[in-house]
Structure formats: structure tokens, C-alpha cells
Tab-separated table of C-alpha atoms in Angstrom:
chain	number	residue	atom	x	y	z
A	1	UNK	CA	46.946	29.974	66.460
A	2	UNK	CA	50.217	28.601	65.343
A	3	UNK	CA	48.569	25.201	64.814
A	4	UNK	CA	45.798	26.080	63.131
A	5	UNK	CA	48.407	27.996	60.782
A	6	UNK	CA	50.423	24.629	60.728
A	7	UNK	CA	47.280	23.037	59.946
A	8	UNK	CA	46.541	25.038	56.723
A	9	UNK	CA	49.926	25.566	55.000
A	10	UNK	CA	50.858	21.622	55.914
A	11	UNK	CA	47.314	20.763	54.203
A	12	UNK	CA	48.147	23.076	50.973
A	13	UNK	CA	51.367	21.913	50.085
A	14	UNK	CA	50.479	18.597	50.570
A	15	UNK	CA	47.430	18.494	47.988
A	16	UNK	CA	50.291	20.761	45.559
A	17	UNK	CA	52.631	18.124	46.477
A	18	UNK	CA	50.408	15.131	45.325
A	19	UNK	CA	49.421	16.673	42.440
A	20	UNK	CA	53.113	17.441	41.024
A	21	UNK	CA	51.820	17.505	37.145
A	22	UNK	CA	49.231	19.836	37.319
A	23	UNK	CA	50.748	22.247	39.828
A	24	UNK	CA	53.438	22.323	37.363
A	25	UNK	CA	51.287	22.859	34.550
A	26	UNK	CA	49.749	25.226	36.161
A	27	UNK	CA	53.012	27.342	37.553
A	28	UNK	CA	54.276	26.795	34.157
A	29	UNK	CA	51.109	29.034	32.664
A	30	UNK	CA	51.253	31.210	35.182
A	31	UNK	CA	55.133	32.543	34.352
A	32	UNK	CA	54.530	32.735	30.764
A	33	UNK	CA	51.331	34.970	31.430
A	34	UNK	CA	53.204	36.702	34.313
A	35	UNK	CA	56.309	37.235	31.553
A	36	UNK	CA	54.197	38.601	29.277
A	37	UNK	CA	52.729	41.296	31.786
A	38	UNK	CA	56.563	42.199	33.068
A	39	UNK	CA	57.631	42.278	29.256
A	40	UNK	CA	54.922	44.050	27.350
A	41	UNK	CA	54.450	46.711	30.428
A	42	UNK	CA	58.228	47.768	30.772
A	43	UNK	CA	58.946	47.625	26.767
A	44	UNK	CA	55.487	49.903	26.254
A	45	UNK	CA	56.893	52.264	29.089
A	46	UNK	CA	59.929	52.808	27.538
A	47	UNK	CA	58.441	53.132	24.123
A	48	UNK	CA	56.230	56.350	25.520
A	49	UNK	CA	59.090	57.438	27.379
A	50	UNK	CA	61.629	57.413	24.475
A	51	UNK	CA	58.570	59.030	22.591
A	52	UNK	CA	57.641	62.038	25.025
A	53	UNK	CA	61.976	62.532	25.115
A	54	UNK	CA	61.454	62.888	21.724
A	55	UNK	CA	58.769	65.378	21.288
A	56	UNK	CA	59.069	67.191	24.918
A	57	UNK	CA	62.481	67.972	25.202
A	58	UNK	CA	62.851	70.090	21.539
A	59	UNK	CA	59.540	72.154	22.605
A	60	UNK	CA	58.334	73.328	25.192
A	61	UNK	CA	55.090	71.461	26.744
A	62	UNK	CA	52.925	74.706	27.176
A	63	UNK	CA	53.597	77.961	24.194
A	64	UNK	CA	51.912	81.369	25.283
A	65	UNK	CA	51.272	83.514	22.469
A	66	UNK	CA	49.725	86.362	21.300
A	67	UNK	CA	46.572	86.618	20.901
A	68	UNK	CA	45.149	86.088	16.944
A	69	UNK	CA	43.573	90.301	16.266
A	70	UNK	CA	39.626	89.810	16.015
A	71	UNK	CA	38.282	91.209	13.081
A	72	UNK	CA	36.050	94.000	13.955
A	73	UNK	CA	32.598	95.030	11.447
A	74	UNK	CA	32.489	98.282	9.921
A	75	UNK	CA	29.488	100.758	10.397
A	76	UNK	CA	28.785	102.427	6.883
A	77	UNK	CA	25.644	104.263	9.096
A	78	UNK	CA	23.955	103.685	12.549
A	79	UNK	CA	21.840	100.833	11.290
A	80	UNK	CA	24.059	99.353	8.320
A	81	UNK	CA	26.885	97.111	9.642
A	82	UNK	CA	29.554	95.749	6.682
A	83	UNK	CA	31.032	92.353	7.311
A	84	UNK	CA	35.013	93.097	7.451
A	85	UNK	CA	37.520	90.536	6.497
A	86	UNK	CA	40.825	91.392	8.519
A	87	UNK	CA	43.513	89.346	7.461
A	88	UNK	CA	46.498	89.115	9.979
A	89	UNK	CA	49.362	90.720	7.961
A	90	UNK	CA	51.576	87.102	7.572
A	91	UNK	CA	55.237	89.045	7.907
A	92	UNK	CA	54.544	90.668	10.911
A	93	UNK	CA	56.097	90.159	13.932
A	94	UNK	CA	53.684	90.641	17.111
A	95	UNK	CA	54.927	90.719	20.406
A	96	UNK	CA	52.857	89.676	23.519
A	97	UNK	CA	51.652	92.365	25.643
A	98	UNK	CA	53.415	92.775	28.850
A	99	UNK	CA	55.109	89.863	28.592
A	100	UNK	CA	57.588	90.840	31.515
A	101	UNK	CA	54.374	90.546	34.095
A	102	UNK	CA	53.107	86.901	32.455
A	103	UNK	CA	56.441	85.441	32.932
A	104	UNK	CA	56.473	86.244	36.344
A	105	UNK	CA	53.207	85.245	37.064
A	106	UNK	CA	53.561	81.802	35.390
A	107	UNK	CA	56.575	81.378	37.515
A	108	UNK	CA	53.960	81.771	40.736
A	109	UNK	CA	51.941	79.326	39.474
A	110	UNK	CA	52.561	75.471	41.798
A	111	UNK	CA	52.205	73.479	38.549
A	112	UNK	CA	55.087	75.152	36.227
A	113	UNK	CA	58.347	73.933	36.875
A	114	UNK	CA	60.583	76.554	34.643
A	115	UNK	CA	59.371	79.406	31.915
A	116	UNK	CA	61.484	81.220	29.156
A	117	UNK	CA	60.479	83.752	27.068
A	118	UNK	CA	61.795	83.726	23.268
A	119	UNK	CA	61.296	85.767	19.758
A	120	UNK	CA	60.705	84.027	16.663
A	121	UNK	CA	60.943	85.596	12.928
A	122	UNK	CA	60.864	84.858	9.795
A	123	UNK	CA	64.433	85.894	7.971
A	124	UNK	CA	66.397	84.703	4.970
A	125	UNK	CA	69.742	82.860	5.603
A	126	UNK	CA	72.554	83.957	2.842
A	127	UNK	CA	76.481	82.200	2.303
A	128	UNK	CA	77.703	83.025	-1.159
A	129	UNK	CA	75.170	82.147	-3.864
A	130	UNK	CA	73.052	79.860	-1.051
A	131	UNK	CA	70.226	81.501	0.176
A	132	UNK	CA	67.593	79.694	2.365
A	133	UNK	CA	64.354	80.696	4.319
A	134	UNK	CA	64.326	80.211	7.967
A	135	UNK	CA	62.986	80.257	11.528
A	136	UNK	CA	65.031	83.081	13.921
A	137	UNK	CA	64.634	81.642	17.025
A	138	UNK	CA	66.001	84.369	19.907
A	139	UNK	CA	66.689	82.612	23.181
A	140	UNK	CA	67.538	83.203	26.499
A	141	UNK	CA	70.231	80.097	27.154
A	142	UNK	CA	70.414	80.111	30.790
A	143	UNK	CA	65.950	80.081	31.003
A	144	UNK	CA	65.474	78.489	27.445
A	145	UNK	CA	67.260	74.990	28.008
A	146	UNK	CA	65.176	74.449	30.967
A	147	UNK	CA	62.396	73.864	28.776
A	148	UNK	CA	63.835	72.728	25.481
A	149	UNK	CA	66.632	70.916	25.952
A	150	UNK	CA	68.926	71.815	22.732
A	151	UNK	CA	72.445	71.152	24.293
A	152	UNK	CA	70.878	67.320	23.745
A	153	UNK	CA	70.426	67.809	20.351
A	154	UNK	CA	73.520	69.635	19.580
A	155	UNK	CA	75.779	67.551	17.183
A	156	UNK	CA	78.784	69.677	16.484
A	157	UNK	CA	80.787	72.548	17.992
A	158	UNK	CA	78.901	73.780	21.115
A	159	UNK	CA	75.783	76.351	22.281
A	160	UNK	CA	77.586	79.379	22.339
A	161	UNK	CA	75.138	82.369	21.444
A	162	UNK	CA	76.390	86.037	21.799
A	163	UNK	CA	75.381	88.316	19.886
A	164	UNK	CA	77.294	87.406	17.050
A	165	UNK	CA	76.288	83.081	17.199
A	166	UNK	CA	74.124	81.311	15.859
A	167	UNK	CA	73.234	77.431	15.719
A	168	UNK	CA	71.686	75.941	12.518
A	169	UNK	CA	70.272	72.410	11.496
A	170	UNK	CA	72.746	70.095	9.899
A	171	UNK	CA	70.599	70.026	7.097
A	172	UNK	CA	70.485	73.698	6.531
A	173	UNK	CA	74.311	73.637	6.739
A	174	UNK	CA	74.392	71.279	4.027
A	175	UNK	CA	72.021	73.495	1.699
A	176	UNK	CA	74.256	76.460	2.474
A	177	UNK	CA	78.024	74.590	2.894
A	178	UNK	CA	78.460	76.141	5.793
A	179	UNK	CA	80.151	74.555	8.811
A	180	UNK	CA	81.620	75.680	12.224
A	181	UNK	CA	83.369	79.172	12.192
A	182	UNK	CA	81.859	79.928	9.126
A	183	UNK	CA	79.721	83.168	8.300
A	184	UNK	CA	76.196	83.784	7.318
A	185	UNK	CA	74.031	86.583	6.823
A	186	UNK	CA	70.310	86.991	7.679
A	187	UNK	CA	67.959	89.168	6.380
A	188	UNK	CA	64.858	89.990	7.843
A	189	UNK	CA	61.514	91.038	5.671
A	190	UNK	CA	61.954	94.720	7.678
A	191	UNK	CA	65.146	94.914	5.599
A	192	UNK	CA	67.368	94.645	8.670
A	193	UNK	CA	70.122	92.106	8.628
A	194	UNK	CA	73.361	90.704	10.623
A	195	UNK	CA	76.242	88.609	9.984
A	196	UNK	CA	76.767	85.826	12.320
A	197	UNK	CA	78.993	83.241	12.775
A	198	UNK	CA	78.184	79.640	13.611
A	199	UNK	CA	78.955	78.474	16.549
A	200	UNK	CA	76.749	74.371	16.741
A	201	UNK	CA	75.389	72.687	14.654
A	202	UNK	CA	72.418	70.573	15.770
A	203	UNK	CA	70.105	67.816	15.086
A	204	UNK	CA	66.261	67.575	16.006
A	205	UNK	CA	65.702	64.496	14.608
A	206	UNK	CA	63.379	66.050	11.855
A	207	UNK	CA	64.373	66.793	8.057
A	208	UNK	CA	62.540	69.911	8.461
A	209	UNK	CA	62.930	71.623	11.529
A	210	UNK	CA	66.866	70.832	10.573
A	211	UNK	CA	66.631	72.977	7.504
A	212	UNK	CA	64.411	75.409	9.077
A	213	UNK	CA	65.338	76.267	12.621
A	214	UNK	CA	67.978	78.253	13.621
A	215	UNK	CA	69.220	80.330	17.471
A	216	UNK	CA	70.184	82.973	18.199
A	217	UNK	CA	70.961	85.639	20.966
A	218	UNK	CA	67.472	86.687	22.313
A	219	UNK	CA	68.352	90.476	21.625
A	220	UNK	CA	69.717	89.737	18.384
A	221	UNK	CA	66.492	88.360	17.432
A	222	UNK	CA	64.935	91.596	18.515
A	223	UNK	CA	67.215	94.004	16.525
A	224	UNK	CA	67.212	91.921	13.346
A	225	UNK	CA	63.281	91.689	13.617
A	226	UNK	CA	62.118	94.804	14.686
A	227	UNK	CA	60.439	94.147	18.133
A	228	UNK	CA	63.072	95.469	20.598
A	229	UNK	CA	62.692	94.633	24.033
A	230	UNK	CA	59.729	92.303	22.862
A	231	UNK	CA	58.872	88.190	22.993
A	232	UNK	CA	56.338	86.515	20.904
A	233	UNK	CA	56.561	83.455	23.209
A	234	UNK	CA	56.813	82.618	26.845
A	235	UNK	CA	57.088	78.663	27.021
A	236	UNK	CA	56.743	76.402	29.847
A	237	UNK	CA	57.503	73.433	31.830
A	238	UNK	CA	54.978	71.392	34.090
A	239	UNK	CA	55.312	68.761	36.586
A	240	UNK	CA	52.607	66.849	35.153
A	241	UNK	CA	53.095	66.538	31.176
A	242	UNK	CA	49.440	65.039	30.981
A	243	UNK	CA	47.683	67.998	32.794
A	244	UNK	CA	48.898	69.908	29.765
A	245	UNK	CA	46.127	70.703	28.013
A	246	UNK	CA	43.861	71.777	31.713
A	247	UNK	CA	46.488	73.792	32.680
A	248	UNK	CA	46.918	75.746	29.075
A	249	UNK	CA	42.785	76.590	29.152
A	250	UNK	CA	43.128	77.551	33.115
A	251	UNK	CA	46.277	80.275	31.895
A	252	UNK	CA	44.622	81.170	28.728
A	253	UNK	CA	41.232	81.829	30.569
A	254	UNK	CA	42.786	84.256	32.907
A	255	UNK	CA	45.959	85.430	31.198
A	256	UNK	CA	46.061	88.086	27.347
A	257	UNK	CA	47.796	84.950	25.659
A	258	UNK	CA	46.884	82.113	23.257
A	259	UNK	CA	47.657	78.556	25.432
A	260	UNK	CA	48.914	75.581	22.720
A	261	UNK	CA	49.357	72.888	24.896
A	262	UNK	CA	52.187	70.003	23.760
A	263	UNK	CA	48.490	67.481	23.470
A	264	UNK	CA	46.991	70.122	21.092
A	265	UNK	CA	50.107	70.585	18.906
A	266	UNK	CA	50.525	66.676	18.889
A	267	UNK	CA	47.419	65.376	18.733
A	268	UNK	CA	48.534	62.268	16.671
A	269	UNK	CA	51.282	61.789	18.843
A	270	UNK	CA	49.100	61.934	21.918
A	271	UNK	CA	46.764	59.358	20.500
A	272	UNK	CA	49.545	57.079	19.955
A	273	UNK	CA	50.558	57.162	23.632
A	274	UNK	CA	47.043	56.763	24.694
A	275	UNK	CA	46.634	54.042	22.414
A	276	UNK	CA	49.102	51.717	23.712
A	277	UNK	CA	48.631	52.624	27.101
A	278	UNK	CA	44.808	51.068	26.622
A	279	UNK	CA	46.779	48.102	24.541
A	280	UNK	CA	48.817	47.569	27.366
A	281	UNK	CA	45.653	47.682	29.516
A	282	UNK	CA	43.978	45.147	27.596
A	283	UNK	CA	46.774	42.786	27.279
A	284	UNK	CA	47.419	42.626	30.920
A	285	UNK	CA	43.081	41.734	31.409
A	286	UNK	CA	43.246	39.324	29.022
A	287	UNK	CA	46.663	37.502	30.384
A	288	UNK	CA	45.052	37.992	34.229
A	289	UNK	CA	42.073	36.294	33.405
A	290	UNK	CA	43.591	33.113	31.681
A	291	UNK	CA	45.856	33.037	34.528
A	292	UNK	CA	42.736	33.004	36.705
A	293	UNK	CA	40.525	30.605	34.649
A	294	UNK	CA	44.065	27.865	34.448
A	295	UNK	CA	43.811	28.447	38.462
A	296	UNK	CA	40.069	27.604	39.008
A	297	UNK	CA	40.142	24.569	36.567
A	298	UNK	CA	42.920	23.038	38.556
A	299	UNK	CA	42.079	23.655	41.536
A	300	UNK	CA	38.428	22.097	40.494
A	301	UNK	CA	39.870	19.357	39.278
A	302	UNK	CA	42.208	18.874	42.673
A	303	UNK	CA	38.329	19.548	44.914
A	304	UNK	CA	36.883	16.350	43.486
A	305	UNK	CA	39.978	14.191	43.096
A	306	UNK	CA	40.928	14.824	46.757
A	307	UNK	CA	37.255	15.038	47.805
A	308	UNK	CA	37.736	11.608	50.210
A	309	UNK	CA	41.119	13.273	51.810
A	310	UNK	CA	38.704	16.369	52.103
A	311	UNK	CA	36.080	14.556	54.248
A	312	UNK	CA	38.340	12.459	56.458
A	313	UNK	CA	39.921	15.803	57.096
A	314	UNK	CA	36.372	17.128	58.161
A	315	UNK	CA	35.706	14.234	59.981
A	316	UNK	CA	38.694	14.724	62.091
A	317	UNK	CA	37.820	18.186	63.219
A	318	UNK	CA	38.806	20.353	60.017
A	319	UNK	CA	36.224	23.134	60.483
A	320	UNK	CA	34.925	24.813	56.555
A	321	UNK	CA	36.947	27.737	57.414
A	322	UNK	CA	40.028	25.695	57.587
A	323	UNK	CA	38.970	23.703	54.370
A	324	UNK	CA	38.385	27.171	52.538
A	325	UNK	CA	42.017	28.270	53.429
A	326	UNK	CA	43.702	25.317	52.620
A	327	UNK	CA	42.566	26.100	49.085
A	328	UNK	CA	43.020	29.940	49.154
A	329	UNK	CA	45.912	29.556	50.334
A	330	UNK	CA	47.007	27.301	47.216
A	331	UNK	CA	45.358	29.527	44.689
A	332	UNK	CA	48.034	32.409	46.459
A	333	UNK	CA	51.125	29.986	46.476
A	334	UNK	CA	50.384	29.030	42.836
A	335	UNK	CA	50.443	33.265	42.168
A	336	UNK	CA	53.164	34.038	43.804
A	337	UNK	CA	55.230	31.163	42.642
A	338	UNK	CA	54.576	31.956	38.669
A	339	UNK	CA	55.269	35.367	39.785
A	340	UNK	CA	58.510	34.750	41.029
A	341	UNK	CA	59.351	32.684	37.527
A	342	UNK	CA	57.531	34.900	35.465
A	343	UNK	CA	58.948	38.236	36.627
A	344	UNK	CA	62.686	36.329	35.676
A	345	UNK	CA	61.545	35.376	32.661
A	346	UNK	CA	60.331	38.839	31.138
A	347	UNK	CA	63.461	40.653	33.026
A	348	UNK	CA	65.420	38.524	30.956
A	349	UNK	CA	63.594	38.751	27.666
A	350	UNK	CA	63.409	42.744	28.192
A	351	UNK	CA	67.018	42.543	28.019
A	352	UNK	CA	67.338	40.198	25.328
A	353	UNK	CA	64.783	42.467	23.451
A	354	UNK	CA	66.790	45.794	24.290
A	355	UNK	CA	70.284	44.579	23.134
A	356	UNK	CA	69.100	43.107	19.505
A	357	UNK	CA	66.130	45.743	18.212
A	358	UNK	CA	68.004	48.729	17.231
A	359	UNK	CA	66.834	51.754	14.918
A	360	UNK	CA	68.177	52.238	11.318
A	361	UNK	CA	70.988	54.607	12.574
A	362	UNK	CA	71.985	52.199	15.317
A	363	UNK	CA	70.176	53.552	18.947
A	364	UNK	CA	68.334	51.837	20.983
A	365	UNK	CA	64.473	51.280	20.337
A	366	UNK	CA	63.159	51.819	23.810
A	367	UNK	CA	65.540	53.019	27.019
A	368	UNK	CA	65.531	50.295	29.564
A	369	UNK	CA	63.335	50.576	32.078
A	370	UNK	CA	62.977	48.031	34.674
A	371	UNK	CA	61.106	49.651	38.341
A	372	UNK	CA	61.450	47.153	41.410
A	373	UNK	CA	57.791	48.561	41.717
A	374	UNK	CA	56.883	46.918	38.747
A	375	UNK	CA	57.726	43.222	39.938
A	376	UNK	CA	56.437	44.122	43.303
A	377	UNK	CA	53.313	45.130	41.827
A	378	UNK	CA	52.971	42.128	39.244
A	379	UNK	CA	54.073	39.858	42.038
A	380	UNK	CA	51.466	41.023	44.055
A	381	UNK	CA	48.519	41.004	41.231
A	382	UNK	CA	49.342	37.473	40.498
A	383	UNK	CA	48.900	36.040	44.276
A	384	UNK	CA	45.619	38.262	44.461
A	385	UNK	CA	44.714	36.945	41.307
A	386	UNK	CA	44.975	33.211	42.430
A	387	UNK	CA	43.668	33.683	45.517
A	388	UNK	CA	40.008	34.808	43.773
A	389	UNK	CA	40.343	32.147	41.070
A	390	UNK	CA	40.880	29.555	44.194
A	391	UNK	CA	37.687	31.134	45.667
A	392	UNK	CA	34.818	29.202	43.551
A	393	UNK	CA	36.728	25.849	43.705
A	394	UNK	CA	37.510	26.805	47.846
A	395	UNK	CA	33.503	27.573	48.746
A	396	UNK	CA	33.049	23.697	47.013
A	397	UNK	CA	35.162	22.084	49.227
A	398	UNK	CA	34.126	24.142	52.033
A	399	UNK	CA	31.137	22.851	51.814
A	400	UNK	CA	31.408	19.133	51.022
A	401	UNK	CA	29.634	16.896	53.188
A	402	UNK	CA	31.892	14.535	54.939
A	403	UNK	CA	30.094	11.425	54.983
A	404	UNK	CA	28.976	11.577	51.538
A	405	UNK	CA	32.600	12.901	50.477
A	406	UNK	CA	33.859	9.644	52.481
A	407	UNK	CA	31.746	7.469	50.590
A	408	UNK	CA	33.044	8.890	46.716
């Protein structure tokens, strides 16, 4: 056994030894492809996941909500039926129905990870001659920033929220000159209203949901909106962001709720991801099958150069199995090799990459993301890939005939 393995790995680096210029060549195109694969599939995961940071951590990835009222016909007589149009009144506030009992049972439920229940109004923000319409957002700290993570987001001062806080955009602070410590008042379309002092200022990253949004104590909410002891939405986190959308329709089918998944509300965004996901997809086909067609031609080329060494070898015992590892075997070693160079290469140019592209305000494009699993993994496509592009040019020299191969 150990000389037929001497055999086969002394016959395969000898024909890659004697033809140093094309193994070469060929190594060469294999660590560019191979660097293009490491490059293009750790930059495109750390686009998505600077992306789904983005988006997922300042909402929550499943909202329940109450349900939208169905308008109902009206009956002028037992066989006359009047079309109705019910229009939901836009400034009320509508709390979901047992809300208390959902929670819990979305906290049952193997896929959800963490749930929090929050109010949100409609109020008008007053400092001094500024006045502003906004978002009341009433939250639950402790449950809330396990699913929307606003401590990341928070830019000044810190998330305090008793019943007297509240947090506003930075861009709604500008509009109303208010800053830390300072007061503001907010007045609710039920007539209610409450001074509060702020307590954060934070950044979401979005021009509008900064001059919009603003938290505050969960029961505050209630008593400045008129829905004591109520919620109008119970969001959630899952373990699997992409089973979104099945696992919305699954709670929705059985639950009294409306189920916006984070792929519904972001559709755009969601067809982005998918988008370069099938880019990178494509890229890595297209890069695997030069790599495999650059194989095959050399290896070709190497079957009927060396085709006398092949039949003396035959002559001397070699057996076609033999033959057709010897060439396998070189296919592999010519994988693994560009591999090893190409996984260096991209590594490096990743980092190169990370350090100069920058966004307008300085961060960093993409986090850096290099996995061990994904060199292991590339490492590994590249020797399978040479070993079936050394197949076609293998089966030829398998089968040569010795004499005639002796005789050119």
C-alpha cells in the first residue's frame, strides 16, 4: 500500500516538476480566482451584515398589531344591503386585545428569542415658540432593548426613562433647541399633555425618524394617550431573521394580531440582500469554472507531451488505475496549492480594502469579517474543483496504449 502511494505522489510531482512554467501558470490563475472568491465572499458578508445591523437593530424583526376594523354592510331591509365605507378614524389610538396573553404566548413559541410590548401615539412636541409633530413611542427598557437596540444609537446623555424622560432625535432637538436637561411639553390630540425632560439624545441614522421619533416611559405613553394599561404593539426577536416573514403568517394565522414581518416592511432592502447574495453566487460559478477549464487545458497539454513517459510507465507495470491517480492527484495538488496562495492573497486585500473605503462621516464600509470556515471551505472547493477538471485529461491517459504511446 505504501508503495503504490509512493508510486503515485512520486509520479505527480514529477510531471509538475518537469513542467515548472505551466504549473506555475497554472497555480498563478488559480490564486487570483481563489482571491477573488475569499475577497468578494467576506466583503459581500459584511456588506449584508453591516446592512441587517442597520435595519434590525432600530426595529424589531416581527411587529404584532391590531387588527385593521372590517367594514361591515348596512341592511336598509331584509333583501336591500348598502355598501358601507368605514374609514378607520386616523387619531385614534387602538390597543391590541389581550395583549397580556399574546406576549406570553409568543414568549412559548421555540423560534422567538425576546418580545416587548410598546404604545405608540401621535402627540405634538412644544419648547417656547417651537412646536413639532411626533411619534410617542412608550417602552418598556429592560424588554424593549432586547429587540431594538437604542442604547446603540444613543448619541448624547444616556437612556434614562421615568416617568418624567424622554429621548428625542438629534434632529428634532435642533428644530426645537432643545438639548440635555432641557424641558418639553407634549400634547396629545385627546388634549392630554406632560412636561418632560430630556434625558438622550439619539441618532437612527435617518433624517426622518430623527425628527420624528421620540421614548418615553411605557405608562407615560398610556396616560398622555388615553389607552391606560394598553399596547398597540408587541414586537419580536427570532433566531432566524430570514424565517421572518413564515413565522409572521404562522402567528398571524392563529393569533387576533396583524404580523409585519422586517421582509414585508423592507421589501427593497430585502431584495438588495438577496441580490448580492445571487451576485456573489454567480461570481464564485463563474471564477470555479475558469479555474477548472485552466486545470483541464494543462493538464491536456501535460497527457500528450508526457504521453512516451506515460507508456514506459505502463510498460513497466503502471496499472490505468495508477495512471488515473497520478493525474487526479495533480489536478488536487494544483487546487490546494492556489488555495493556499489565493486564500493569502484576498485575506490581505480584505484588509487593504477595509482600512481605505470609509463612509462620508468616516466609519467603516463593511465590519471585517474573516471565518476560518471560509478558507477551509474555499480551500477545500478548489482541490475538489481540480480534482474533476483533472478527470477528462486523467481517463486519456488512463487509457493510452503503451506501445503506440511508446512509439509518439
Amino acid at each position: 500500500m505504501m508503495r503504490w502511494l509512493s508510486f503515485v505522489w512520486t509520479g505527480a510531482l514529477r510531471f509538475l516538476g518537469e513542467g515548472r512554467l505551466q504549473t506555475g501558470f497554472i497555480v498563478g490563475g488559480i490564486t487570483i480566482g481563489v482571491a477573488v472568491i475569499v475577497f468578494m465572499s467576506a466583503m459581500l458578508a459584511g456588506l449584508e451584515a453591516n446592512f441587517i445591523k442597520r435595519v434590525l437593530t432600530s426595529q424589531a424583526q416581527i411587529q404584532l398589531i391590531p387588527p385593521d376594523q372590517i367594514a361591515r354592510p348596512l341592511r336598509n331591509g331584509p333583501s336591500e344591503i348598502e355598501d358601507a365605507l368605514v374609514q378607520r378614524p386616523s387619531q385614534r389610538v387602538i390597543s391590541i386585545d389581550q395583549w397580556q396573553a399574546i406576549a406570553q404566548r409568543m414568549e412559548t413559541l421555540p423560534a422567538v428569542t425576546a418580545v416587548a410590548a410598546s404604545m405608540t401615539g401621535s402627540a405634538l412636541a412644544v419648547r417656547g415658540d417651537a412646536s413639532r409633530s411626533v411619534s410617542v413611542v412608550g417602552i418598556q427598557p429592560e424588554s424593549y432593548l432586547k429587540v431594538v437596540r437604542l442604547s446603540d444609537y444613543i448619541v448624547a446623555g444616556r437612556l434614562r426613562l421615568t416617568s418624567d424622560d424622554i429621548l428625542i432625535g438629534t434632529d428634532l432637538a435642533r428644530e426645537l433647541g432643545a438639548n440635555l436637561g432641557d424641558k418639553i411639553m407634549l400634547s396629545s390630540n385627546g388634549g392630554a399633555s406632560r412636561t418632560l425632560t430630556v434625558t438622550g439624545l439619539f441618532d437612527l441614522g435617518s433624517k426622518g425618524a430623527n425628527q420624528r421619533n421620540t421614548y418615553v416611559a411605557l405608562r407615560t405613553a398610556q396616560s398622555l394617550l388615553g389607552v391606560i394599561g394598553g399596547v398597540t404593539e408587541i414586537g419580536l426577536t427570532i433566531s432566524n431573521i430570514y424565517d421572518a416573514e413564515t413565522i409572521a403568517r404562522e402567528i398571524e394565522a392563529s393569533n387576533a394580531v396583524e404580523a409585519d414581518s422586517w421582509i414585508k416592511t423592507n421589501a427593497q432592502f430585502f431584495t438588495a440582500v438577496q441580490a448580492q447574495k445571487n451576485t456573489n453566487t454567480l461570481i464564485r460559478l463563474f471564477v470555479g469554472l475558469s479555474v477548472a477549464f485552466g486545470i483541464a487545458a494543462v493538464l491536456v497539454v501535460s497527457v500528450i507531451q508526457r504521453s512516451k513517459d506515460i507508456g514506459i510507465l505502463r510498460a513497466m507495470g503502471a496499472t490505468r488505475s495508477q495512471i488515473l491517480r497520478i493525474f487526479l492527484l495533480q489536478g488536487g495538488l494544483l487546487g490546494f496549492a492556489g488555495s493556499l496562495g489565493g486564500s493569502a492573497l484576498g485575506a490581505a486585500a480584505l484588509v487593504y480594502w477595509h482600512s481605505v473605503a470609509r463612509q462620508a462621516d468616516g466609519s467603516e464600509l463593511f465590519p471585517l469579517i474573516i471565518e476560518p470556515s471560509l478558507f477551509v471551505a474555499t480551500a477545500l472547493l478548489a482541490t475538489l474543483t481540480g480534482v474533476a477538471a483533472a478527470m477528462a485529461p486523467a481517463l486519456r491517459a488512463s487509457r493510452l496504449d503503451p506501445v503506440e504511446a511508446i512509439r509518439g
